PDB file of C-alpha atoms and ligand atoms in Angstrom:
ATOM      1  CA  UNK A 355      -3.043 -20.473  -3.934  1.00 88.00           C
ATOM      2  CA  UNK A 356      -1.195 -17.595  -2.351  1.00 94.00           C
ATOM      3  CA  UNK A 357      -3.561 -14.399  -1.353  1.00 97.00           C
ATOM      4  CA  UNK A 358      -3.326 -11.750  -3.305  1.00 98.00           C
ATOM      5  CA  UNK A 359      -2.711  -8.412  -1.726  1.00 98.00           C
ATOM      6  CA  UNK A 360      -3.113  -4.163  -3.813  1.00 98.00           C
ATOM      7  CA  UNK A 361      -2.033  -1.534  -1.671  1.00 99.00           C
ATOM      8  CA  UNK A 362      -3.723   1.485  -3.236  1.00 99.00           C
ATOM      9  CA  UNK A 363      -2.612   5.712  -3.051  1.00 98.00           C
ATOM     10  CA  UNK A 364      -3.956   8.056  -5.251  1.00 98.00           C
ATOM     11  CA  UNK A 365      -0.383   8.450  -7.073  1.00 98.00           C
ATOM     12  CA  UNK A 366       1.399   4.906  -6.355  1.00 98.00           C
ATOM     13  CA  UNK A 367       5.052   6.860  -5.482  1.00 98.00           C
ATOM     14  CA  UNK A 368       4.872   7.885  -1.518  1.00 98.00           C
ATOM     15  CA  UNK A 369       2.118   5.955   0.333  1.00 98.00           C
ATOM     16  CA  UNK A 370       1.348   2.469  -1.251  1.00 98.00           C
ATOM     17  CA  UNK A 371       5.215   1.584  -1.883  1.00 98.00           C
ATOM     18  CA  UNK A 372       6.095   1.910   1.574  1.00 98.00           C
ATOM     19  CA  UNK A 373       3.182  -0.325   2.496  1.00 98.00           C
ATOM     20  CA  UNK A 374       3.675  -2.949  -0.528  1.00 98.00           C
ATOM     21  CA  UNK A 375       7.233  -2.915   0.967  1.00 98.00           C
ATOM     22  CA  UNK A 376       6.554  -2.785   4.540  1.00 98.00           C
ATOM     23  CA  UNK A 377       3.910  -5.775   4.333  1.00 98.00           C
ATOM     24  CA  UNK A 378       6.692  -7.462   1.444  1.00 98.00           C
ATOM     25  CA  UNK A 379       8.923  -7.410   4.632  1.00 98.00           C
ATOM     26  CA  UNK A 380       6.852  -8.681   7.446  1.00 98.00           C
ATOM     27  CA  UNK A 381       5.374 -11.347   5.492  1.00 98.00           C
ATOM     28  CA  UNK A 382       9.239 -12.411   5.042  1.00 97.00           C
ATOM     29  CA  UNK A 383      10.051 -12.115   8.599  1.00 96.00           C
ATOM     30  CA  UNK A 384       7.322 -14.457   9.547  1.00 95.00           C
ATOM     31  CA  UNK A 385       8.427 -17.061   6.433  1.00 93.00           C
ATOM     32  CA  UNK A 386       4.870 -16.691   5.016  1.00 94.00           C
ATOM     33  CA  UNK A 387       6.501 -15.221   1.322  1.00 95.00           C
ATOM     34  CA  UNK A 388       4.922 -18.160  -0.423  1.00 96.00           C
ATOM     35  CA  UNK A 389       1.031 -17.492   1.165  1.00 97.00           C
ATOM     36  CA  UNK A 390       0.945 -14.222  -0.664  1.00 98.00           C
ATOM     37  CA  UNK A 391       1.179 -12.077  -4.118  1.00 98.00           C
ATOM     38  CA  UNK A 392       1.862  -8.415  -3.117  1.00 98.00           C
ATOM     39  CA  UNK A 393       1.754  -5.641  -5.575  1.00 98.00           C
ATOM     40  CA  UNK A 394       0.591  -1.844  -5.231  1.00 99.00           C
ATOM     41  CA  UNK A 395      -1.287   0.699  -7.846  1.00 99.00           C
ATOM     42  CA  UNK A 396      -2.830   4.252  -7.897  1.00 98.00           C
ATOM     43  CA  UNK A 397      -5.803   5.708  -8.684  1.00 98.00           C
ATOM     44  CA  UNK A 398      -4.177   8.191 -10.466  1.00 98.00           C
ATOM     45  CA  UNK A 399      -1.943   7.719 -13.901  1.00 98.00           C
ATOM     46  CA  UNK A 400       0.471  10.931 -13.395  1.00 98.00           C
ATOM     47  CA  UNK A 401       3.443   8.932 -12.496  1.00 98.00           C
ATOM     48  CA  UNK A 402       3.368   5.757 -14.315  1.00 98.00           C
ATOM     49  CA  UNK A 403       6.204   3.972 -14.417  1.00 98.00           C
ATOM     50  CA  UNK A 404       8.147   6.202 -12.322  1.00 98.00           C
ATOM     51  CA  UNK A 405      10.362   5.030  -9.125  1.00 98.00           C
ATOM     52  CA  UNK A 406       8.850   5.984  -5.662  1.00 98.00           C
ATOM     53  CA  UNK A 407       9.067   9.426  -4.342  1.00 98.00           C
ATOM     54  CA  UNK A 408      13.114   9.990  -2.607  1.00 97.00           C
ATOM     55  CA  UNK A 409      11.510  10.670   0.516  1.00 97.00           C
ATOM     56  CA  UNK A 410       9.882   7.437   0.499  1.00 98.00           C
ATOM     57  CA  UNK A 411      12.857   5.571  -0.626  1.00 98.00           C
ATOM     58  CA  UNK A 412      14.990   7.201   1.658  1.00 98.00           C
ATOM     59  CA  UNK A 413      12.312   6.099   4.566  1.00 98.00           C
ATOM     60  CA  UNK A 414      11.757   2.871   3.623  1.00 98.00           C
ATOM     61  CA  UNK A 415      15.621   2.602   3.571  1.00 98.00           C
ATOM     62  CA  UNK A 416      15.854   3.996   6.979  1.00 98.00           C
ATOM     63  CA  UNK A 417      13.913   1.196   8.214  1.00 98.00           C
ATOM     64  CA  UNK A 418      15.887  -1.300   6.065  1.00 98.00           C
ATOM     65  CA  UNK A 419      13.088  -1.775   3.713  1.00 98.00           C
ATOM     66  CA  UNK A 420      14.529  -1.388   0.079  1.00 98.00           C
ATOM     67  CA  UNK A 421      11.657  -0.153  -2.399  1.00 98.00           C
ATOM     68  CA  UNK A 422      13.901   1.465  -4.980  1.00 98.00           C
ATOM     69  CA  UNK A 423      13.255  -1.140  -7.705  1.00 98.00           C
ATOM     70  CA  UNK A 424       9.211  -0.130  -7.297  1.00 98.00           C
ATOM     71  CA  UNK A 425       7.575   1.396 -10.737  1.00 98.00           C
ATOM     72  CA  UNK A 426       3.906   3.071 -10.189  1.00 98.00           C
ATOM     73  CA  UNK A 427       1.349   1.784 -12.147  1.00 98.00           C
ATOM     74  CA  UNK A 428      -2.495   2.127 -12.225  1.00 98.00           C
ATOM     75  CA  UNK A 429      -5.075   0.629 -10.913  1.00 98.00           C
ATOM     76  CA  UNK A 430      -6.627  -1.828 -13.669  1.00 97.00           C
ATOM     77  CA  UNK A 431     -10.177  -2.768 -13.830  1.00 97.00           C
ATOM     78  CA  UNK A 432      -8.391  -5.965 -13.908  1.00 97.00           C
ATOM     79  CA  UNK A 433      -7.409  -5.785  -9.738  1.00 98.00           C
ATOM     80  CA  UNK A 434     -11.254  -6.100  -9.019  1.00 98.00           C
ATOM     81  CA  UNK A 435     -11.243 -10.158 -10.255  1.00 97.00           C
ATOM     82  CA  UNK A 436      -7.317 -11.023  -9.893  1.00 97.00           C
ATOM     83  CA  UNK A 437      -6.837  -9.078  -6.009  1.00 98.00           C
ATOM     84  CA  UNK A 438      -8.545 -10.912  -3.187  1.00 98.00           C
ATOM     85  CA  UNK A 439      -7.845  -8.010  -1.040  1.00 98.00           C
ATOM     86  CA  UNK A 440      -7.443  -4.640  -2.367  1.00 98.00           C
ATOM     87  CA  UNK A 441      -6.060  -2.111  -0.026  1.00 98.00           C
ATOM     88  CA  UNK A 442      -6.522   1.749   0.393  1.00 98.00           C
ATOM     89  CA  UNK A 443      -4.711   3.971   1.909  1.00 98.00           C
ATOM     90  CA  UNK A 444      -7.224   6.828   2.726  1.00 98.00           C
ATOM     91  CA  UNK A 445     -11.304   7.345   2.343  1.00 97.00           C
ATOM     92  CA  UNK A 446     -10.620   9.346  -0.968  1.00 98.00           C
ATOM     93  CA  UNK A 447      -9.106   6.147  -2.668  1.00 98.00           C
ATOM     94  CA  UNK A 448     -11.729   4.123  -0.781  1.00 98.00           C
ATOM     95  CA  UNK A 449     -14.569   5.540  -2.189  1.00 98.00           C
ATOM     96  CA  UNK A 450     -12.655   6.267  -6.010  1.00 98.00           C
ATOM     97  CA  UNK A 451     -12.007   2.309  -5.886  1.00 98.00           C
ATOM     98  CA  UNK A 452     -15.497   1.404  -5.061  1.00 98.00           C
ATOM     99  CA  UNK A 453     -16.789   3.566  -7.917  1.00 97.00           C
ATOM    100  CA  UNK A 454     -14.516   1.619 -10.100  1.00 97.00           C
ATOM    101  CA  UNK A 455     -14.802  -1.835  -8.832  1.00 97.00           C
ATOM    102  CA  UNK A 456     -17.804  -3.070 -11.202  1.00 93.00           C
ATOM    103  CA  UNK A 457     -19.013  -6.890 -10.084  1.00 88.00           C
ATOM    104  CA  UNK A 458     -14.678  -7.312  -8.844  1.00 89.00           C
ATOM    105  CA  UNK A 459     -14.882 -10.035  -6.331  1.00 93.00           C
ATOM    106  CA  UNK A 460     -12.133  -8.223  -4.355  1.00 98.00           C
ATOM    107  CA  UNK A 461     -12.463  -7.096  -0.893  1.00 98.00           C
ATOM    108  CA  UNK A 462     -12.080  -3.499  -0.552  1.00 98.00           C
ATOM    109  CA  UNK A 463     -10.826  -1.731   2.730  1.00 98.00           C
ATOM    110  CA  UNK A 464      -9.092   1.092   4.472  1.00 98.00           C
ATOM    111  CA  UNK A 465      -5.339  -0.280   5.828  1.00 98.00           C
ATOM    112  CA  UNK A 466      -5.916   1.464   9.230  1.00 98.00           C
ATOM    113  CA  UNK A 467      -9.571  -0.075  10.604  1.00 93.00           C
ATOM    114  CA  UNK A 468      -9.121   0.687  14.324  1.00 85.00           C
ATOM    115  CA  UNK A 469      -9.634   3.202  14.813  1.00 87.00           C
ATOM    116  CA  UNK A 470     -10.778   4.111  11.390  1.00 83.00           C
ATOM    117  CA  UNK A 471      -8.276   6.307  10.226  1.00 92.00           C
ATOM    118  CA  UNK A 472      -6.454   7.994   6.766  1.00 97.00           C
ATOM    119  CA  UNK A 473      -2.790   7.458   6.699  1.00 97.00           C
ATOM    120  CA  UNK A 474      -2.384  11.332   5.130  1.00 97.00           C
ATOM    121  CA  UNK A 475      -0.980  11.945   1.708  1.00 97.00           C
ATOM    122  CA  UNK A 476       2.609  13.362   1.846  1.00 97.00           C
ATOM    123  CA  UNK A 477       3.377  14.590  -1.423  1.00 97.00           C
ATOM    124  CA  UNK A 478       2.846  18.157  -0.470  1.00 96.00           C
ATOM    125  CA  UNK A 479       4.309  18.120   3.066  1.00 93.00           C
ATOM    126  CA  UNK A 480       7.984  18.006   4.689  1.00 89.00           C
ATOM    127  CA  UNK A 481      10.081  15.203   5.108  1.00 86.00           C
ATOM    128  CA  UNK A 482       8.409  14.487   9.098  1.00 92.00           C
ATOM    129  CA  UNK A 483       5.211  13.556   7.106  1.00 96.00           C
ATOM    130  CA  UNK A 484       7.043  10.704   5.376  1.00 98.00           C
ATOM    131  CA  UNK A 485       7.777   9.108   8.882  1.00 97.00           C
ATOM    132  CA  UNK A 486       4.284   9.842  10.279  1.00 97.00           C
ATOM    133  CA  UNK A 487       3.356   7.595   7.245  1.00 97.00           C
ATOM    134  CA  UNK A 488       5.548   4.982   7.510  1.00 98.00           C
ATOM    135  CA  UNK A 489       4.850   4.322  11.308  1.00 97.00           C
ATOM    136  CA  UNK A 490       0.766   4.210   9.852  1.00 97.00           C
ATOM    137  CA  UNK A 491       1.776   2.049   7.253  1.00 98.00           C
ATOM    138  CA  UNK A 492       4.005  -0.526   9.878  1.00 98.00           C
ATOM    139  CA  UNK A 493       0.917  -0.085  12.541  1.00 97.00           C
ATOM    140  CA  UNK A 494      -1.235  -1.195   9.699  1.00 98.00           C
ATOM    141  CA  UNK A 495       0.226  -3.592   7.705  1.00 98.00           C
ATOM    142  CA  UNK A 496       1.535  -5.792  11.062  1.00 98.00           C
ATOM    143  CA  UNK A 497      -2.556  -5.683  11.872  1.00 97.00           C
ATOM    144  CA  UNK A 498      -3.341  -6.524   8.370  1.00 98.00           C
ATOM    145  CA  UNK A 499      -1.352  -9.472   8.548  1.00 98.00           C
ATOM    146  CA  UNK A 500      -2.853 -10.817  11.697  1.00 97.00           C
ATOM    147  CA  UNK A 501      -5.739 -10.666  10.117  1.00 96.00           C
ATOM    148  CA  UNK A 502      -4.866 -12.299   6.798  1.00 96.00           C
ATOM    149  CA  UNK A 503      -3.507 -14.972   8.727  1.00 93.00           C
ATOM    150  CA  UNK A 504      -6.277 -15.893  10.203  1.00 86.00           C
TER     151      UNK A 504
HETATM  152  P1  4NP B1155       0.639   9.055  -2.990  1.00 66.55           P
HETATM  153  O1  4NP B1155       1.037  10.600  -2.963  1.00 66.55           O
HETATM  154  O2  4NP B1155      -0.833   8.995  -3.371  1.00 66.55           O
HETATM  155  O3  4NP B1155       0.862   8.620  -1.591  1.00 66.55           O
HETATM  156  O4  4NP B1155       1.541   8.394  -3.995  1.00 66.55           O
HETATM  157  C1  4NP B1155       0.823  11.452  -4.071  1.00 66.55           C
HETATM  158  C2  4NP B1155       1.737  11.476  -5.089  1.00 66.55           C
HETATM  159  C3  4NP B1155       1.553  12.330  -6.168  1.00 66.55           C
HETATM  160  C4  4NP B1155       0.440  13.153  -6.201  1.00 66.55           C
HETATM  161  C5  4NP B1155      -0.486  13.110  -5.179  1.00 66.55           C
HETATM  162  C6  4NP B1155      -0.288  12.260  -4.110  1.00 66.55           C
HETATM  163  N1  4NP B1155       0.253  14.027  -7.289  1.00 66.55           N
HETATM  164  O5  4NP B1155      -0.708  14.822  -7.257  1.00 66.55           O
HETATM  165  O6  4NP B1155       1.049  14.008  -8.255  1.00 66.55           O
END
């Protein structure tokens, strides 16, 4: 059985694509595609079925990480039984997730651990703070996978 991975933002358009992609990627580069089920959500239903923010398209794409064909969705009490690990990006969707979570078997965490960190929601900012997240999101995701790997 693969392991099942939810990367988690409060919209599911700037932070969680680039990490479903990001960790999509490295899991690829290290030929481990079939060990896991990758998939990403928000807390938040605003933007539903939309495609991920430009900037973090354009990012992503800068880093040769294609996340164009992404659609937000959110999360679904669902996640809490069918995700082994569920992901957040920040302590706002940490604690919003654990509210939610019911008697959900998954494991919930932060992506960044050490130190214990927020990678900081974008939406709002200038195009720098779409890099600042990606380099979180790489930091964190090559860690995560270490430890998944285990
Ligand atoms: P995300 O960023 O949680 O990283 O997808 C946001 C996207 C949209 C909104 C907030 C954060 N919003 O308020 O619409």
């Amino acid at each position: 059985m693969p392991q099942s991975v939810l990367f988690v933002c409060l919209g599911n358009i700037c932070r969680s694509p680039l990490a479903e992609g990001v960790f999509r990627a490295l899991v690829q580069e290290t030929a481990q595609a079939d060990r896991f089920f990758i998939d990403s959500a928000g807390t938040g239903a605003w933007h539903v079925g939309n495609p991920p923010d430009p900037r973090s398209v354009e990012t992503a794409a800068r880093h040769g990480v294609d996340i164009s064909m992404q659609r937000a969705r959110k999360v679904h009490p669902g996640d809490f039984t069918r995700f082994d690990t569920i992901v957040a990006m920040d302590g706002s969707n940490l604690s919003t997730l654990q509210a939610r979570a019911g008697g959900g078997v998954a494991e919930l965490r932060l992506l960044l651990t050490n130190p214990q960190r927020d990678v900081p929601d974008p939406y709002y900012g200038g195009p720098d703070g779409f890099e600042t997240v990606y380099r979180l999101v790489h930091t964190g995701c090559r860690e995560l996978l270490e430890t998944l790997s285990r």
